[in-house]
Amino acid sequence: MAIAAFGQGGRGGAGRGPAAPANPKAAAPVDLTGYWVSLVTEDWRFRMVTPAKGDYASVPLNAEGRKVADAWDPDKDVAGGNQCKAYGAAALMRVPGRVHIEWQDDNTLKVQTDAGTQTRVFHFGTAQPGGLLTSPAPIPAQPELQGYSVAIWEMAGGGRAGRGGPPGGAPAGPRGGSLKVVTTHLSPGYLRKNGVPYSGNTVLTEYYDRTNETDGASYLIVTTIVEDPQYLGGPQNPTGQFITSTHFKKEPDGSKWNPSPCSAK
């Protein structure tokens, strides 16, 4: 099945070389597996506490989006069983906590969070002409909180700019490549816990990078691009893109893993 992939550049690769790896797991240019803990180096007041109703600073909401955000009622969400709306794919990696990444099989990465006890599944696919990603994995019949995600490896040297490094200005270590993930078929959710909305029309594009530092620390940087024609955009942001960069630090094991339920407040 095909889903739109944004910003997909062409790649070189002419000439003969070693045989291609048998599957995405074997082809991985970087190891993203393991346990990672959030480093809240930006947007502290939006991430560590629930912002006040109507506080949607830095999110490019249009008039319809602001109207929805201004009507946020967490008690209504709880009563309707929607307390996990701030834990959908478009916002999940911004929720402070721990992330566990592992291979579900040779063609599928599984990403779990202890905050909200959520699971995302990345189906590896292939890039097609016109900027599409395709995967043989079936698309769910109905939209879901974590949507339907297709992933590809992007090898180093692609020239994509604007990606954040580890906090504190530490020099980045060698990087073999990145993971690109495009997610669609999302159920409506919140970009922030105070009801800042995204719609079921949202397309989420993410890039996962790992850096290894000279002091032995490893960081995971997740660059997130949310595009929502229903609630985002306007004269000052005609593309309707909401872009964030989220940092994690590698932990040696899962001893600090602490699953917790979703919270609407």
Short mmCIF file of C-alpha atoms in Angstrom, two decimals:
data_model
loop_
_atom_site.label_atom_id
_atom_site.label_comp_id
_atom_site.label_asym_id
_atom_site.label_seq_id
_atom_site.Cartn_x
_atom_site.Cartn_y
_atom_site.Cartn_z
CA MET A 1 0.00 0.00 0.00
CA ALA A 2 1.28 3.50 -0.80
CA ILE A 3 1.35 6.57 1.39
CA ALA A 4 2.68 10.03 0.69
CA ALA A 5 6.28 10.73 1.65
CA PHE A 6 7.34 14.36 1.90
CA GLY A 7 10.81 15.68 1.21
CA GLN A 8 12.07 12.44 -0.31
CA GLY A 9 15.17 13.25 -2.32
CA GLY A 10 16.79 11.15 -4.96
CA ARG A 11 19.75 8.93 -4.13
CA GLY A 12 22.81 7.95 -6.06
CA GLY A 13 24.25 4.50 -6.17
CA ALA A 14 25.37 3.81 -9.72
CA GLY A 15 27.90 1.08 -10.28
CA ARG A 16 28.37 -2.39 -8.94
CA GLY A 17 29.04 -3.17 -5.32
CA PRO A 18 28.40 -5.81 -2.70
CA ALA A 19 25.12 -7.67 -2.80
CA ALA A 20 22.27 -5.83 -1.11
CA PRO A 21 21.39 -6.98 2.43
CA ALA A 22 18.59 -9.50 2.59
CA ASN A 23 16.21 -7.39 4.70
CA PRO A 24 15.88 -4.00 6.45
CA LYS A 25 17.24 -5.34 9.72
CA ALA A 26 20.42 -6.52 8.01
CA ALA A 27 20.60 -3.29 6.00
CA ALA A 28 20.39 -0.99 9.03
CA PRO A 29 23.08 1.72 8.72
CA VAL A 30 22.61 2.66 12.37
CA ASP A 31 21.46 0.80 15.48
CA LEU A 32 18.41 2.48 16.99
CA THR A 33 17.46 -0.38 19.29
CA GLY A 34 17.55 -0.22 23.05
CA TYR A 35 16.21 1.99 25.82
CA TRP A 36 16.25 5.77 25.52
CA VAL A 37 15.21 8.47 28.00
CA SER A 38 13.84 11.90 27.08
CA LEU A 39 16.03 14.96 27.44
CA VAL A 40 13.66 17.90 27.78
CA THR A 41 15.95 20.58 26.39
CA GLU A 42 13.21 22.75 24.88
CA ASP A 43 9.48 23.49 25.32
CA TRP A 44 9.71 22.57 29.01
CA ARG A 45 6.50 24.42 29.88
CA PHE A 46 4.56 22.58 27.19
CA ARG A 47 5.96 19.12 27.87
CA MET A 48 6.62 18.77 31.60
CA VAL A 49 3.30 20.27 32.71
CA THR A 50 -0.08 20.58 31.03
CA PRO A 51 -0.28 24.08 29.52
CA ALA A 52 -3.22 26.33 30.26
CA LYS A 53 -6.25 26.11 28.03
CA GLY A 54 -5.76 28.38 25.03
CA ASP A 55 -1.96 28.37 25.23
CA TYR A 56 -0.82 27.16 21.82
CA ALA A 57 2.25 29.34 21.39
CA SER A 58 4.55 28.28 18.50
CA VAL A 59 1.97 25.89 16.99
CA PRO A 60 0.80 27.29 13.61
CA LEU A 61 -2.91 26.72 14.20
CA ASN A 62 -5.41 28.22 11.78
CA ALA A 63 -8.73 29.70 12.91
CA GLU A 64 -10.44 26.30 13.00
CA GLY A 65 -7.60 24.80 15.01
CA ARG A 66 -7.70 27.62 17.54
CA LYS A 67 -11.44 27.20 17.92
CA VAL A 68 -11.01 23.50 18.73
CA ALA A 69 -8.15 24.18 21.15
CA ASP A 70 -10.17 26.85 22.95
CA ALA A 71 -12.97 24.34 23.51
CA TRP A 72 -10.74 21.71 25.18
CA ASP A 73 -12.42 19.90 28.08
CA PRO A 74 -10.26 17.18 29.71
CA ASP A 75 -13.17 15.88 31.79
CA LYS A 76 -15.14 15.33 28.62
CA ASP A 77 -12.18 13.44 27.14
CA VAL A 78 -12.02 11.17 30.19
CA ALA A 79 -15.76 10.55 30.12
CA GLY A 80 -15.55 9.64 26.44
CA GLY A 81 -12.57 7.31 26.87
CA ASN A 82 -10.31 9.71 24.98
CA GLN A 83 -7.66 10.32 27.63
CA CYS A 84 -4.97 9.05 25.23
CA LYS A 85 -5.49 11.74 22.57
CA ALA A 86 -2.21 13.44 23.52
CA TYR A 87 -0.36 10.13 23.08
CA GLY A 88 -1.03 9.65 19.36
CA ALA A 89 1.82 9.28 16.88
CA ALA A 90 2.00 12.98 16.01
CA ALA A 91 2.80 13.91 19.64
CA LEU A 92 3.99 10.72 21.32
CA MET A 93 7.73 11.26 21.00
CA ARG A 94 7.36 14.67 22.69
CA VAL A 95 5.81 13.11 25.81
CA PRO A 96 8.58 12.88 28.46
CA GLY A 97 9.49 9.33 29.41
CA ARG A 98 11.35 6.36 28.05
CA VAL A 99 11.30 4.72 24.65
CA HIS A 100 12.14 1.11 23.86
CA ILE A 101 13.01 0.28 20.25
CA GLU A 102 13.40 -3.31 19.04
CA TRP A 103 13.00 -5.39 15.90
CA GLN A 104 9.65 -7.15 15.82
CA ASP A 105 10.88 -9.12 12.81
CA ASP A 106 13.35 -8.58 9.97
CA ASN A 107 11.03 -6.08 8.28
CA THR A 108 9.38 -4.32 11.22
CA LEU A 109 10.57 -2.05 14.02
CA LYS A 110 8.55 -1.75 17.21
CA VAL A 111 8.69 1.44 19.29
CA GLN A 112 7.18 1.42 22.77
CA THR A 113 6.81 4.24 25.29
CA ASP A 114 6.36 3.83 29.01
CA ALA A 115 4.43 7.12 29.15
CA GLY A 116 0.91 6.18 28.15
CA THR A 117 2.00 2.56 27.50
CA GLN A 118 1.86 3.01 23.73
CA THR A 119 3.24 0.92 20.85
CA ARG A 120 4.11 2.07 17.35
CA VAL A 121 4.98 -0.30 14.50
CA PHE A 122 7.16 0.75 11.56
CA HIS A 123 6.69 -1.37 8.43
CA PHE A 124 9.68 -1.13 6.12
CA GLY A 125 8.91 -0.35 2.52
CA THR A 126 10.49 1.05 -0.60
CA ALA A 127 10.63 4.52 -2.14
CA GLN A 128 8.79 4.91 -5.43
CA PRO A 129 8.92 7.62 -8.12
CA GLY A 130 6.87 10.65 -7.18
CA GLY A 131 7.75 10.53 -3.50
CA LEU A 132 5.67 7.56 -2.42
CA LEU A 133 6.58 4.91 0.10
CA THR A 134 5.07 1.47 -0.35
CA SER A 135 4.84 -1.45 2.03
CA PRO A 136 3.21 -4.87 1.73
CA ALA A 137 1.84 -4.55 5.27
CA PRO A 138 -1.95 -4.15 5.27
CA ILE A 139 -3.43 -0.76 6.12
CA PRO A 140 -5.88 -0.86 9.06
CA ALA A 141 -9.54 -0.66 8.13
CA GLN A 142 -10.10 2.26 10.51
CA PRO A 143 -7.85 5.15 11.59
CA GLU A 144 -5.85 4.43 14.73
CA LEU A 145 -4.12 6.44 17.46
CA GLN A 146 -0.68 5.39 16.18
CA GLY A 147 -1.73 5.27 12.54
CA TYR A 148 -0.01 3.31 9.79
CA SER A 149 3.74 3.86 9.46
CA VAL A 150 6.06 3.03 6.56
CA ALA A 151 9.83 3.33 7.05
CA ILE A 152 12.94 3.41 4.87
CA TRP A 153 16.63 3.76 5.60
CA GLU A 154 18.29 6.91 4.26
CA MET A 155 22.03 6.51 3.87
CA ALA A 156 24.53 9.16 4.93
CA GLY A 157 25.34 11.82 2.37
CA GLY A 158 21.78 12.61 1.35
CA GLY A 159 22.32 16.28 2.12
CA ARG A 160 19.24 16.87 4.27
CA ALA A 161 19.84 19.98 6.38
CA GLY A 162 18.38 21.51 9.50
CA ARG A 163 18.63 18.55 11.83
CA GLY A 164 19.50 19.13 15.48
CA GLY A 165 22.50 17.56 17.19
CA PRO A 166 22.86 16.48 20.81
CA PRO A 167 22.28 19.07 23.52
CA GLY A 168 25.16 21.18 24.74
CA GLY A 169 26.92 21.45 21.38
CA ALA A 170 28.83 18.17 21.72
CA PRO A 171 30.43 17.03 18.44
CA ALA A 172 28.47 14.38 16.62
CA GLY A 173 30.02 10.99 16.13
CA PRO A 174 30.04 8.97 12.91
CA ARG A 175 26.64 8.48 11.34
CA GLY A 176 25.87 5.86 8.77
CA GLY A 177 22.36 6.99 7.98
CA SER A 178 18.90 7.79 9.24
CA LEU A 179 15.50 6.22 9.54
CA LYS A 180 12.67 8.00 7.74
CA VAL A 181 9.10 7.19 8.80
CA VAL A 182 5.87 8.45 7.24
CA THR A 183 2.62 7.90 9.15
CA THR A 184 -0.95 8.31 7.92
CA HIS A 185 -4.38 6.83 8.79
CA LEU A 186 -4.31 8.58 12.15
CA SER A 187 -7.30 9.13 14.37
CA PRO A 188 -7.63 12.75 15.58
CA GLY A 189 -5.45 13.66 18.54
CA TYR A 190 -3.64 16.44 20.38
CA LEU A 191 -0.23 17.94 19.63
CA ARG A 192 -0.12 19.06 23.26
CA LYS A 193 -1.99 17.90 26.33
CA ASN A 194 -4.12 21.04 26.48
CA GLY A 195 -6.17 20.10 23.45
CA VAL A 196 -4.09 21.58 20.60
CA PRO A 197 -5.57 19.46 17.81
CA TYR A 198 -4.44 17.51 14.81
CA SER A 199 -6.95 15.87 12.48
CA GLY A 200 -7.34 12.54 10.78
CA ASN A 201 -5.96 14.18 7.63
CA THR A 202 -2.54 14.59 9.22
CA VAL A 203 0.61 13.28 7.57
CA LEU A 204 3.49 12.74 9.98
CA THR A 205 7.08 12.56 8.69
CA GLU A 206 9.91 11.68 11.08
CA TYR A 207 13.67 11.26 10.87
CA TYR A 208 15.51 9.20 13.49
CA ASP A 209 19.24 9.84 13.91
CA ARG A 210 21.76 8.46 16.38
CA THR A 211 24.97 10.19 17.45
CA ASN A 212 27.80 8.57 19.40
CA GLU A 213 29.91 10.97 21.44
CA THR A 214 33.55 10.81 22.50
CA ASP A 215 32.53 10.43 26.16
CA GLY A 216 30.68 7.22 25.33
CA ALA A 217 27.18 8.72 25.41
CA SER A 218 24.74 8.07 22.59
CA TYR A 219 21.84 10.29 21.63
CA LEU A 220 18.71 9.72 19.57
CA ILE A 221 17.39 12.77 17.73
CA VAL A 222 13.85 12.59 16.36
CA THR A 223 12.92 15.33 13.88
CA THR A 224 9.15 15.50 13.46
CA ILE A 225 7.17 17.25 10.73
CA VAL A 226 3.41 17.40 11.24
CA GLU A 227 1.33 18.49 8.23
CA ASP A 228 -2.40 18.94 8.77
CA PRO A 229 -4.45 20.83 6.16
CA GLN A 230 -7.44 20.97 8.51
CA TYR A 231 -6.00 22.63 11.63
CA LEU A 232 -2.54 23.94 10.70
CA GLY A 233 -1.45 26.73 8.38
CA GLY A 234 -2.38 30.29 7.61
CA PRO A 235 -0.82 33.45 6.15
CA GLN A 236 2.34 33.16 8.26
CA ASN A 237 2.76 29.43 7.66
CA PRO A 238 1.12 28.47 4.34
CA THR A 239 2.69 25.01 4.36
CA GLY A 240 0.99 24.17 7.66
CA GLN A 241 4.09 22.42 8.96
CA PHE A 242 4.75 22.04 12.69
CA ILE A 243 8.38 20.96 13.13
CA THR A 244 10.06 19.82 16.34
CA SER A 245 13.33 18.14 17.29
CA THR A 246 13.27 15.80 20.28
CA HIS A 247 16.32 14.35 22.06
CA PHE A 248 16.85 11.11 23.95
CA LYS A 249 19.88 9.62 25.69
CA LYS A 250 20.77 5.94 25.53
CA GLU A 251 20.36 3.94 28.74
CA PRO A 252 22.25 0.70 29.42
CA ASP A 253 19.14 -1.39 30.06
CA GLY A 254 15.44 -1.29 30.90
CA SER A 255 15.81 -1.16 34.68
CA LYS A 256 14.18 2.30 34.81
CA TRP A 257 11.30 1.40 32.50
CA ASN A 258 8.10 2.50 34.25
CA PRO A 259 4.85 2.05 32.27
CA SER A 260 2.09 4.47 33.16
CA PRO A 261 -1.44 4.99 31.79
CA CYS A 262 -2.56 7.89 29.64
CA SER A 263 -3.54 11.05 31.45
CA ALA A 264 -5.91 13.70 30.10
CA LYS A 265 -4.54 16.46 32.36
#
